[in-house]
PDB file of C-alpha atoms in Angstrom:
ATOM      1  CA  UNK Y   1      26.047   9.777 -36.017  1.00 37.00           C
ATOM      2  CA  UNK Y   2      27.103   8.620 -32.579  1.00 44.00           C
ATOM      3  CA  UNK Y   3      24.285   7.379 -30.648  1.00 46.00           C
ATOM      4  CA  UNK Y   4      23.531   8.689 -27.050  1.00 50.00           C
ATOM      5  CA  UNK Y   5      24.471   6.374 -24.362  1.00 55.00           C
ATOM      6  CA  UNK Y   6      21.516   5.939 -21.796  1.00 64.00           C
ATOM      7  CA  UNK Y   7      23.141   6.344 -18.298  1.00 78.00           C
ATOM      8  CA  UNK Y   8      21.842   3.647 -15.873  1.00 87.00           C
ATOM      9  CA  UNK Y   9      21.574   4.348 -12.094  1.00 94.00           C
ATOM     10  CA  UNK Y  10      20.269   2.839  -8.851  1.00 97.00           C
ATOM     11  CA  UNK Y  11      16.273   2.572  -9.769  1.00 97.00           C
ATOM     12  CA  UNK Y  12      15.003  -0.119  -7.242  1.00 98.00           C
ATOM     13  CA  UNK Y  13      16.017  -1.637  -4.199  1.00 98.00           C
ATOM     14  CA  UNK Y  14      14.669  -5.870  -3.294  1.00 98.00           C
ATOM     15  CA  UNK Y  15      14.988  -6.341   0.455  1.00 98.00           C
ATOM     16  CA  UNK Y  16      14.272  -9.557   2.044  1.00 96.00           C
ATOM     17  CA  UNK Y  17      12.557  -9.575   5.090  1.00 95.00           C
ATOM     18  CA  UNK Y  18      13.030 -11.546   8.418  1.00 91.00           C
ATOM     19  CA  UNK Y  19      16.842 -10.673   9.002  1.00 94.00           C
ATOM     20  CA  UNK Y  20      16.918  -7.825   6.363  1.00 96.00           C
ATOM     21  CA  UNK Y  21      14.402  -5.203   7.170  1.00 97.00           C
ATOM     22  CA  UNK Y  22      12.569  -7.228  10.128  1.00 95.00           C
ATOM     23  CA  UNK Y  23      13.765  -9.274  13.175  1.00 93.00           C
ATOM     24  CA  UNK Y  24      16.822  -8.600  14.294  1.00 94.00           C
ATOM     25  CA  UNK Y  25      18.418 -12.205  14.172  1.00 92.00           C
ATOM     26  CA  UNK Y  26      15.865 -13.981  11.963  1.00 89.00           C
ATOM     27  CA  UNK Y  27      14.336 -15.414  15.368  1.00 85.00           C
ATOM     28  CA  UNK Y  28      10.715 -15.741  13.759  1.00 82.00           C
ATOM     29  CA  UNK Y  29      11.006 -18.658  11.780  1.00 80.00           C
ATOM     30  CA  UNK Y  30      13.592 -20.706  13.382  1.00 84.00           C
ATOM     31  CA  UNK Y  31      11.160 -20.758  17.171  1.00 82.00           C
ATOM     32  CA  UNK Y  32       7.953 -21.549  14.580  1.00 86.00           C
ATOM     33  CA  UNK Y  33      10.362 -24.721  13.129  1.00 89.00           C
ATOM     34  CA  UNK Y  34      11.950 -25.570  16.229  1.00 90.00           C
ATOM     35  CA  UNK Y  35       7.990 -26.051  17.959  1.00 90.00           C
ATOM     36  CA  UNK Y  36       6.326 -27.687  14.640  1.00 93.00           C
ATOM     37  CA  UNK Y  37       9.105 -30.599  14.876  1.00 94.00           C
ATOM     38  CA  UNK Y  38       8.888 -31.257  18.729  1.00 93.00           C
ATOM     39  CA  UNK Y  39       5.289 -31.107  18.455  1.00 91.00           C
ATOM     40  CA  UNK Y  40       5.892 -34.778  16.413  1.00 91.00           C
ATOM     41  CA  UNK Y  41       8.416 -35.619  18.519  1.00 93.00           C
ATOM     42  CA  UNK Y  42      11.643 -34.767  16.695  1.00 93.00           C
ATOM     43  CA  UNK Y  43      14.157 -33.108  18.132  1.00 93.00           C
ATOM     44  CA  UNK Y  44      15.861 -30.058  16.176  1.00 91.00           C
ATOM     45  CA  UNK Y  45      18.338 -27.259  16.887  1.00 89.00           C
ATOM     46  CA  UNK Y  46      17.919 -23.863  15.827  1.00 87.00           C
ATOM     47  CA  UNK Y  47      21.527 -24.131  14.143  1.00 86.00           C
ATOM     48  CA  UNK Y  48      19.392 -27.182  12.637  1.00 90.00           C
ATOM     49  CA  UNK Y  49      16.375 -25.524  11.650  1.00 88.00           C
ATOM     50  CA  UNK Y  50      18.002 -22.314   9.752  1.00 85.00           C
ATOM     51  CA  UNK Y  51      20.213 -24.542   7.233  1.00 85.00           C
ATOM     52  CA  UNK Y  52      17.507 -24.061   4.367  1.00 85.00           C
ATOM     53  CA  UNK Y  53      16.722 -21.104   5.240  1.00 82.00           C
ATOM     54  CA  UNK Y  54      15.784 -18.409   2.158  1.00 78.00           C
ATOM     55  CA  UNK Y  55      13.544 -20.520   0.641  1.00 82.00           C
ATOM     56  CA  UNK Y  56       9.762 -20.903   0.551  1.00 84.00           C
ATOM     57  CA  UNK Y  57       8.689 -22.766   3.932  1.00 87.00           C
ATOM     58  CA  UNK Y  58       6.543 -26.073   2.138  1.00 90.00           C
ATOM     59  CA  UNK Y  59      10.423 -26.649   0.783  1.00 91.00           C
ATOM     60  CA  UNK Y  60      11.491 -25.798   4.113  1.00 91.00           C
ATOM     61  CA  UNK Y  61      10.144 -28.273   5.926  1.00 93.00           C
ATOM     62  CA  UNK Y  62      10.932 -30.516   3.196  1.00 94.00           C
ATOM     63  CA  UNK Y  63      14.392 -30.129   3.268  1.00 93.00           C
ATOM     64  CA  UNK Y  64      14.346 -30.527   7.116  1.00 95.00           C
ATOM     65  CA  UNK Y  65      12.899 -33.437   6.657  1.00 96.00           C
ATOM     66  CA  UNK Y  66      15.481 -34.824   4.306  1.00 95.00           C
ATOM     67  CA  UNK Y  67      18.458 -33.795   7.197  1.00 95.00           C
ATOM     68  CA  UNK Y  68      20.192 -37.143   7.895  1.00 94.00           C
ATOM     69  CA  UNK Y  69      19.546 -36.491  11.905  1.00 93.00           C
ATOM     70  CA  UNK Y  70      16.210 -35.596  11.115  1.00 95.00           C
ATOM     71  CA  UNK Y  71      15.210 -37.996   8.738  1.00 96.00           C
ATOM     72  CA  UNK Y  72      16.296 -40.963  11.133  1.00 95.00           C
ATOM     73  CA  UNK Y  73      14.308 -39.684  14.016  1.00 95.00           C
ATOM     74  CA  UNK Y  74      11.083 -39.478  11.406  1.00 95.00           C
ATOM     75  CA  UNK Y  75      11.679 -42.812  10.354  1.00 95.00           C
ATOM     76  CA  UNK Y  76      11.878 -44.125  14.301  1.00 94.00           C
ATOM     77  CA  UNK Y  77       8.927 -42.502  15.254  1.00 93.00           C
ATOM     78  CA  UNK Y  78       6.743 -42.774  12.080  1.00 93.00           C
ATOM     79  CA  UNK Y  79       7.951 -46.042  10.509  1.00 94.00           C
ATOM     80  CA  UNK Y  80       8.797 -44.756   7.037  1.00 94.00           C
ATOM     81  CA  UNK Y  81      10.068 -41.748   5.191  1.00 93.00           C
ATOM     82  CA  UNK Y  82       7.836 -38.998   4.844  1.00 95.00           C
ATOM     83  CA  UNK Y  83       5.733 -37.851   1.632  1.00 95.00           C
ATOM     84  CA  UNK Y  84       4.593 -34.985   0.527  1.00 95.00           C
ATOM     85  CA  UNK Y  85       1.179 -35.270   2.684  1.00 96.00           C
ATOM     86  CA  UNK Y  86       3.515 -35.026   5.481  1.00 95.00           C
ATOM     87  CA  UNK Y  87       5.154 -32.122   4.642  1.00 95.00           C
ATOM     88  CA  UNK Y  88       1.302 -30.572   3.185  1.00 95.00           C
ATOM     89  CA  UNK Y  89       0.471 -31.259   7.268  1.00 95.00           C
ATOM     90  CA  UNK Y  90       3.485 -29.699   8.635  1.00 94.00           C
ATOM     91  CA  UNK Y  91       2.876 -26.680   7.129  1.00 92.00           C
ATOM     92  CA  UNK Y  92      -0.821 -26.192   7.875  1.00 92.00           C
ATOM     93  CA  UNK Y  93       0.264 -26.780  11.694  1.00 92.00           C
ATOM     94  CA  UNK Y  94       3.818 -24.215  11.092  1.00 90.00           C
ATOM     95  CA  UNK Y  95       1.609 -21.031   9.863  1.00 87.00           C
ATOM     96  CA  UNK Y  96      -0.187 -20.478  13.284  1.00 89.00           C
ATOM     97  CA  UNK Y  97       2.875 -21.334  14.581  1.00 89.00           C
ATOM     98  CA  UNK Y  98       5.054 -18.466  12.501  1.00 86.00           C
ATOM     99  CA  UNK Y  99       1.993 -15.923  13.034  1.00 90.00           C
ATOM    100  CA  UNK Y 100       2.612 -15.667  16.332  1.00 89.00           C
ATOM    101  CA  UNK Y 101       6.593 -15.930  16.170  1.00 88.00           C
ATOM    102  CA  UNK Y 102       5.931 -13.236  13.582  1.00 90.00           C
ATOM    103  CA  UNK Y 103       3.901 -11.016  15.973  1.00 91.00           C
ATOM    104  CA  UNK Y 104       6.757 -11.553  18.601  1.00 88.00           C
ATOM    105  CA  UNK Y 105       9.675 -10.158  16.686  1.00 86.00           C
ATOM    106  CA  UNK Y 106       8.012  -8.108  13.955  1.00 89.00           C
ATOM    107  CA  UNK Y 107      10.389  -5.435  15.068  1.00 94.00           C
ATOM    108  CA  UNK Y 108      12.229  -3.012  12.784  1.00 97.00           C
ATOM    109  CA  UNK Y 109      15.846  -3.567  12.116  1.00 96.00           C
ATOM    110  CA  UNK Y 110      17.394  -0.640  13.222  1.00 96.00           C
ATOM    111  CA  UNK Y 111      18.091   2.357  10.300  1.00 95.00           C
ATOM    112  CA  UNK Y 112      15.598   0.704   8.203  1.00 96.00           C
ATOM    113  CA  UNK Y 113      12.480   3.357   8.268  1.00 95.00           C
ATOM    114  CA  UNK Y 114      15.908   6.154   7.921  1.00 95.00           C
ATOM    115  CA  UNK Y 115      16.932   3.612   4.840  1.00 96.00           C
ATOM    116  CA  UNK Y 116      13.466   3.977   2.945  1.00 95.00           C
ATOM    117  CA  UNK Y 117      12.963   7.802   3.656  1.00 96.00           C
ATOM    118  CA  UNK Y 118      16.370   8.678   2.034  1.00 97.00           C
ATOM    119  CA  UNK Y 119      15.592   6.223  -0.712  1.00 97.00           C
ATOM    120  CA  UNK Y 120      12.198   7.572  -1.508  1.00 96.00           C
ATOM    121  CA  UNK Y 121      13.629  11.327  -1.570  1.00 96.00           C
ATOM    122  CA  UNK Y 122      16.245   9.915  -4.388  1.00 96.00           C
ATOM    123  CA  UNK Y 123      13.295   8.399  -6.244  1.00 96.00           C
ATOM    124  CA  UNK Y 124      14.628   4.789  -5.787  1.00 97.00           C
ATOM    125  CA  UNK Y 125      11.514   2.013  -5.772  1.00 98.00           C
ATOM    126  CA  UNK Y 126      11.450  -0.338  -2.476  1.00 98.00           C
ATOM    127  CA  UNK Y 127       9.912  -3.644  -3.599  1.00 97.00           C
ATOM    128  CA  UNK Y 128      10.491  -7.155  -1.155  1.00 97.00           C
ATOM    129  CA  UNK Y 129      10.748 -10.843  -2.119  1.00 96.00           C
ATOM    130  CA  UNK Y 130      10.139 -13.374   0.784  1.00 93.00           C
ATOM    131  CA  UNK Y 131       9.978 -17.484   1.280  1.00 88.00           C
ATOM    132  CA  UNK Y 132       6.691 -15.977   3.700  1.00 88.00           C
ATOM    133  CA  UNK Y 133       3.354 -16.427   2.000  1.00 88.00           C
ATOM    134  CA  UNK Y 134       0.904 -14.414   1.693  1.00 92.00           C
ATOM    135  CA  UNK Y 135      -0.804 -15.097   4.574  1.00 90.00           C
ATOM    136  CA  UNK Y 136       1.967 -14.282   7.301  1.00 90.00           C
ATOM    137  CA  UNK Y 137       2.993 -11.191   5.233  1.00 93.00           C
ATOM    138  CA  UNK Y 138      -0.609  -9.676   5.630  1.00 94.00           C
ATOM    139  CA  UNK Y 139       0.184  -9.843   9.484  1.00 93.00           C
ATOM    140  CA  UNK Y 140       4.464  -8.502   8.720  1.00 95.00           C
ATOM    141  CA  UNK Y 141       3.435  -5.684   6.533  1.00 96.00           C
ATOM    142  CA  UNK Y 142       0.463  -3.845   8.989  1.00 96.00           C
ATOM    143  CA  UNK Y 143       3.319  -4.295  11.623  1.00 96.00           C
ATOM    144  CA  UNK Y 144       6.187  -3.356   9.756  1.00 96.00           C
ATOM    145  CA  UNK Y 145       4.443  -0.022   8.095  1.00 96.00           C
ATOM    146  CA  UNK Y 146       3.420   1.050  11.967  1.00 95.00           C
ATOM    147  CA  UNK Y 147       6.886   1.530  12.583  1.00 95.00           C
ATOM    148  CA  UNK Y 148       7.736   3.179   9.352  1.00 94.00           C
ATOM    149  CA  UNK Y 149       8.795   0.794   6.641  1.00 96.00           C
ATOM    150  CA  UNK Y 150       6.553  -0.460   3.793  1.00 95.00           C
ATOM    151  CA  UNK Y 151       7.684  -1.715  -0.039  1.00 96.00           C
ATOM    152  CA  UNK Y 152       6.106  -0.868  -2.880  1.00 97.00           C
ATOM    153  CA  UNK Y 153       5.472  -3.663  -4.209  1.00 97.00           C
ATOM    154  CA  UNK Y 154       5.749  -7.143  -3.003  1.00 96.00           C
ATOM    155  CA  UNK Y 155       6.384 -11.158  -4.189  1.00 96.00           C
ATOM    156  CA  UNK Y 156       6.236 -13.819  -1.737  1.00 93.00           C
ATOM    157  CA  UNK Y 157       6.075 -17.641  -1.608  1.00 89.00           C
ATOM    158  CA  UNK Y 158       3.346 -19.039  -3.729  1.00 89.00           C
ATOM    159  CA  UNK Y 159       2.865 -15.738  -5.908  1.00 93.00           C
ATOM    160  CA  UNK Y 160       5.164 -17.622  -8.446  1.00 94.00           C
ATOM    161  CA  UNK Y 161       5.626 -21.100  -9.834  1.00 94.00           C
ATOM    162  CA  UNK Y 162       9.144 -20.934  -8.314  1.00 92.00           C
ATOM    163  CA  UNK Y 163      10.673 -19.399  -5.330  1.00 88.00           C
ATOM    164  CA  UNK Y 164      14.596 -18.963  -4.586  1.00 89.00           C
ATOM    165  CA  UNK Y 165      17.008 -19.123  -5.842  1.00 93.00           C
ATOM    166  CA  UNK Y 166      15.036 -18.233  -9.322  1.00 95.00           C
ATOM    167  CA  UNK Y 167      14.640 -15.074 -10.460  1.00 97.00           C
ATOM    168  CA  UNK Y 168      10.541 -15.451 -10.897  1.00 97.00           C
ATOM    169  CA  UNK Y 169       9.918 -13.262  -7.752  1.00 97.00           C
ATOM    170  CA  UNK Y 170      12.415 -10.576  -8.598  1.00 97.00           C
ATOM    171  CA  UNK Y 171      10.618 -10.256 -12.454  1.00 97.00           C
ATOM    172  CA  UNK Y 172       7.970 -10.187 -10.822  1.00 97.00           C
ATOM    173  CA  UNK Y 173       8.810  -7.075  -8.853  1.00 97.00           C
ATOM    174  CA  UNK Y 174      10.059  -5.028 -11.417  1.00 97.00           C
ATOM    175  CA  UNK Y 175       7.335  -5.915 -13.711  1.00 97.00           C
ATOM    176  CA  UNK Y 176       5.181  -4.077 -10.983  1.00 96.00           C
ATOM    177  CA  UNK Y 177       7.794  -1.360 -10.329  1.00 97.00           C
ATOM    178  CA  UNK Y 178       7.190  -1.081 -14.493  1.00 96.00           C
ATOM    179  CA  UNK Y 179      11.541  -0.974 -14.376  1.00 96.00           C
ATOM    180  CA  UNK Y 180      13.502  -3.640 -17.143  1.00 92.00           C
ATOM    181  CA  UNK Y 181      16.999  -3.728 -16.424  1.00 96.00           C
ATOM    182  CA  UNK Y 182      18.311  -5.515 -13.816  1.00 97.00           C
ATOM    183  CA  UNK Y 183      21.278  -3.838 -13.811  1.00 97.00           C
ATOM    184  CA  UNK Y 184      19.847  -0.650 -12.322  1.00 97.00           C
ATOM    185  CA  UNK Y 185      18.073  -3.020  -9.182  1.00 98.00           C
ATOM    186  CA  UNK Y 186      19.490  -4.033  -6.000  1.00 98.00           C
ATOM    187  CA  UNK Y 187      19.051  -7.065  -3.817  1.00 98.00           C
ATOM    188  CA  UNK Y 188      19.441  -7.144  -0.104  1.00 98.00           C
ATOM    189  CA  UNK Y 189      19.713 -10.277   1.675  1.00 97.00           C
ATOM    190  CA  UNK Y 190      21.002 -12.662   4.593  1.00 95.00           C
ATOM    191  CA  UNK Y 191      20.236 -16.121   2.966  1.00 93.00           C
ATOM    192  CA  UNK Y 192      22.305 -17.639   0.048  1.00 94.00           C
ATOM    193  CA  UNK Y 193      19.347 -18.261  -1.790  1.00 93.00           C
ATOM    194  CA  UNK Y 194      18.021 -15.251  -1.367  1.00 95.00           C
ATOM    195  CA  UNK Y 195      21.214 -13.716  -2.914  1.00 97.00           C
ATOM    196  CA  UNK Y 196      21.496 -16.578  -5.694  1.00 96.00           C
ATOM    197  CA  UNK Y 197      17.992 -15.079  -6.309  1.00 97.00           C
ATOM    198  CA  UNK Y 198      19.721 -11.395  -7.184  1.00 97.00           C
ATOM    199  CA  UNK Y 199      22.600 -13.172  -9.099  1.00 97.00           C
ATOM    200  CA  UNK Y 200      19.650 -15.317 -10.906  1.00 97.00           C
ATOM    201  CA  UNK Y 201      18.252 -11.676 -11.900  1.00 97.00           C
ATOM    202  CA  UNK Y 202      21.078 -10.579 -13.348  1.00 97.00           C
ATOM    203  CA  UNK Y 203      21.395  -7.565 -10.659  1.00 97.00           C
ATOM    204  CA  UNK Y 204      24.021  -6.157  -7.504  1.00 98.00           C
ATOM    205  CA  UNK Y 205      23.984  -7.990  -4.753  1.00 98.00           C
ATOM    206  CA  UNK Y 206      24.711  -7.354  -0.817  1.00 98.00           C
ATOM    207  CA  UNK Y 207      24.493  -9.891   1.751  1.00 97.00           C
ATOM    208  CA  UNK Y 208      23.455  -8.874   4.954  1.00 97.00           C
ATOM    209  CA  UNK Y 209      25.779 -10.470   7.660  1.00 97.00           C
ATOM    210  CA  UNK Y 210      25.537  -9.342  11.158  1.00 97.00           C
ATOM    211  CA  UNK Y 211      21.612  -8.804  11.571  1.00 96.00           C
ATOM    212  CA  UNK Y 212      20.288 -11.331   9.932  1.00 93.00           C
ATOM    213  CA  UNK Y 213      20.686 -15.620   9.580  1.00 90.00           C
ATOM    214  CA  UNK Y 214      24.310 -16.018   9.300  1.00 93.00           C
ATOM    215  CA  UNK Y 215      24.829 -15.017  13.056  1.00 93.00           C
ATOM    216  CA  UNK Y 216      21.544 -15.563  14.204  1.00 89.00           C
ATOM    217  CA  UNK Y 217      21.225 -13.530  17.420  1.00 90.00           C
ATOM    218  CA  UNK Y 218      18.674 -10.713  18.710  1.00 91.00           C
ATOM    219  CA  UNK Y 219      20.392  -7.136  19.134  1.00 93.00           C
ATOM    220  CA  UNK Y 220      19.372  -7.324  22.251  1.00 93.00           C
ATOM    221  CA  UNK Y 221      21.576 -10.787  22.996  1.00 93.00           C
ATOM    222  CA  UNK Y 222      24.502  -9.260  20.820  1.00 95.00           C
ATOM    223  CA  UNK Y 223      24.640  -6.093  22.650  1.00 94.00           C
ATOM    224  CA  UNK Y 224      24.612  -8.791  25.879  1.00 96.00           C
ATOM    225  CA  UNK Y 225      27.959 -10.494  24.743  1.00 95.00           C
ATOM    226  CA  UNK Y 226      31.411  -9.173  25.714  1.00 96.00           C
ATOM    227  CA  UNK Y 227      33.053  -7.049  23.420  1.00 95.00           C
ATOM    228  CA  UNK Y 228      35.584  -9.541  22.178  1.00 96.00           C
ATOM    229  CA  UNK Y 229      33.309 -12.362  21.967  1.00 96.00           C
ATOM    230  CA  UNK Y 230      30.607  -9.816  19.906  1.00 95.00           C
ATOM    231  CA  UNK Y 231      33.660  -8.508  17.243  1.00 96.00           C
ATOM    232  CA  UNK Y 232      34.658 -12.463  17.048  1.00 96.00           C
ATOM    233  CA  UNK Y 233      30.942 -13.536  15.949  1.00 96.00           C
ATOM    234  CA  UNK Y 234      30.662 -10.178  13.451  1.00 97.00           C
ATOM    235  CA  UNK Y 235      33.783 -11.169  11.755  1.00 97.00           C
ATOM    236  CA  UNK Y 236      32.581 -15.131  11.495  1.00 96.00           C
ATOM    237  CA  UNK Y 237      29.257 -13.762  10.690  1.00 96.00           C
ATOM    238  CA  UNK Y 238      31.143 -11.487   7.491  1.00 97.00           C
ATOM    239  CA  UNK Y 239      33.323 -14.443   6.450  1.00 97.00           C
ATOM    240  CA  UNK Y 240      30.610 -16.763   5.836  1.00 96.00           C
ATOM    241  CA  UNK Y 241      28.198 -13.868   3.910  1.00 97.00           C
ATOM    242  CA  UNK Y 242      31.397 -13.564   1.952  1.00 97.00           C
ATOM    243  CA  UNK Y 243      31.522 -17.440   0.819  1.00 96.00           C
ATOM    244  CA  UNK Y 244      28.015 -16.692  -0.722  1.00 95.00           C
ATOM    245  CA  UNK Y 245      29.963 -14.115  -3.384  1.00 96.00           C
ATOM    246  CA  UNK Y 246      27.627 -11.108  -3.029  1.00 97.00           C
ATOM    247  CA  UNK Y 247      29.237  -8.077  -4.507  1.00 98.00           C
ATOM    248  CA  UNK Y 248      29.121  -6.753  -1.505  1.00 98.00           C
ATOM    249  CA  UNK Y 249      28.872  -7.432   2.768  1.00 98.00           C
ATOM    250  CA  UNK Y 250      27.440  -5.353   4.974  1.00 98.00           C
ATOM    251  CA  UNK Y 251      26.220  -5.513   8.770  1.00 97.00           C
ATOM    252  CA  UNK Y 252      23.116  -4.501   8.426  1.00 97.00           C
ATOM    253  CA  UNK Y 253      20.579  -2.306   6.359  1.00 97.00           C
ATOM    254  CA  UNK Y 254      22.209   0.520   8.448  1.00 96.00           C
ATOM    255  CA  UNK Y 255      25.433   0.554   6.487  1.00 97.00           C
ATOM    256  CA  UNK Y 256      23.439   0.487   3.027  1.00 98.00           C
ATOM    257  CA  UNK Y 257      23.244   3.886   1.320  1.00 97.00           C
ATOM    258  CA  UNK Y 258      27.360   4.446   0.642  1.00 97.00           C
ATOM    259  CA  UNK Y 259      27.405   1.196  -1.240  1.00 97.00           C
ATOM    260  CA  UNK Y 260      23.873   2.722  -3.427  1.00 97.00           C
ATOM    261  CA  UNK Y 261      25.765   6.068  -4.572  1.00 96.00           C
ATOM    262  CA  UNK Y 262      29.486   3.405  -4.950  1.00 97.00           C
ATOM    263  CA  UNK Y 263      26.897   1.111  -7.504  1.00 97.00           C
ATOM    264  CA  UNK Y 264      26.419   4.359  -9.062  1.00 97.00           C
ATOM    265  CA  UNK Y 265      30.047   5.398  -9.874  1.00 96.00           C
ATOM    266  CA  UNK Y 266      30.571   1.585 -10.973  1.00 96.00           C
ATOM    267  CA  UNK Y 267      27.784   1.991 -13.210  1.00 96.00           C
ATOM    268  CA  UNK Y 268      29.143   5.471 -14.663  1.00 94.00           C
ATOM    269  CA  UNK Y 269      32.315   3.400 -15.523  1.00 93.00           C
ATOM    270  CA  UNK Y 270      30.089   0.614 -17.404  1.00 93.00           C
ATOM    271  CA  UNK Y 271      30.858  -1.957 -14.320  1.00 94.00           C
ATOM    272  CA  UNK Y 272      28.683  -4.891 -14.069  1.00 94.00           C
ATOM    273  CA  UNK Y 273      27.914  -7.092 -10.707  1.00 94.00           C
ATOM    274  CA  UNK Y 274      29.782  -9.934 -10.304  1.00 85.00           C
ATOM    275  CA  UNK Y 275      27.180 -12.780 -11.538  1.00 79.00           C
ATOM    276  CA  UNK Y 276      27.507 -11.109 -15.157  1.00 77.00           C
TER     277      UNK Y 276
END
């Protein structure tokens, strides 16, 4: 007798959050790094400061720290290389920092609240991984549910022995969402590692270009530009998102929902994401 093939579909969707679903222009983090490092006396660039970004922030610093141009302005002011106590400081002194950076430009990404309403009437689970702890997500997630978005479940930095790009925060969302097959999950992100975690998982993946790290700027200082100048920083924004091989670009969580029912139709045809 034939067996009956299960048909898989769009169950759950991951979203990041600074740059995905929050802050237009991942602005939050890069201010908090820019202050922590002049407050030693090292001077950093934003362009600087978001080069790691996607992972959790104790290996942020870290790997600011380890930037040639950083390192060498450590070493001048502190004598030697830093250790890990250094980096164990840094971060106790970035989290105020961030909370408040977080307060400033907790706002929705535009079509995000739309987003989750349409995916909740289809019966498709929100959950969120983020290199945020704990502690500045209790202060993201009041905000970010105020103005109409919250995840069902959530995995953050320090909830797993390893952050991105592993896959230990995405099991550990669908282990909550009580869904096994990464084939029928989504991740939505603007960092590479963020969307080398989704490939790690095994599940689609859609890099978010325009709103989020890769270009870097508020809506409000987008909107500012001249037309030609805005279209030439979209496209430079899509062409690097593209070098990080998601199976799919968009602008921003705005333009998701085609690409959920076009997963679909691949799916029906036995299609798997690129990483497999």
């Amino acid at each position: 007798m034939v067996g009956l093939m299960i048909k898989t579909s769009v169950e759950a969707i991951i979203f990041d959050w600074a740059g995905t679903t929050v802050d237009f222009g991942s602005r939050a983090p890069m201010g908090a790094f820019v202050k922590l490092f002049q407050s030693e006396g090292v001077e950093m660039t934003i362009s600087q400061a978001r080069i790691p970004m996607g992972i959790n922030k104790w290996d942020h610093i870290n790997a600011l720290l380890n930037l040639p141009e950083i390192k060498s302005q450590w070493i001048r002011i502190h004598g030697r290389p830093h250790i890990s106590a250094d980096v164990d400081r840094l971060l106790e002194v970035f989290v105020p920092m961030n909370k408040v950076s977080i307060r400033e430009c907790g706002q929705l990404i535009p079509g995000i609240s739309e987003l989750t309403k349409t995916l909740r009437e289809r019966h498709i689970k929100i959950g969120s991984t983020t290199g945020y702890t704990k502690e500045l997500l209790d202060i993201l997630v009041p905000i970010a549910k105020e103005q109409g978005y919250e995840a069902d479940v959530l995995s953050y930095s320090g909830d797993t022995p390893l952050g991105r790009p592993s896959a230990q925060m995405m099991h550990k969302c669908a282990l909550q969402l009580g869904l096994d097959n990464p084939l029928s999950f989504i991740k939505v992100d603007d960092t590479l590692p963020g969307i080398e975690e989704g490939k790690a998982f095994g599940c689609w993946t859609v890099g978010v270009a325009v709103s989020g790290n890769v270009l870097g700027l508020s809506l409000e200082e987008l909107n500012a530009l001249p037309r030609e100048e805005s279209e030439y920083l979209k496209d430079s924004a899509r062409g690097k998102m593209k070098e990080m091989q998601p199976d799919y670009v968009i602008d921003s969580v705005a333009d998701l929902l085609p690409l959920v029912d076009k997963i679909n139709r691949r799916l029906d045809l036995g299609e798997k994401p690129i990483s497999l």
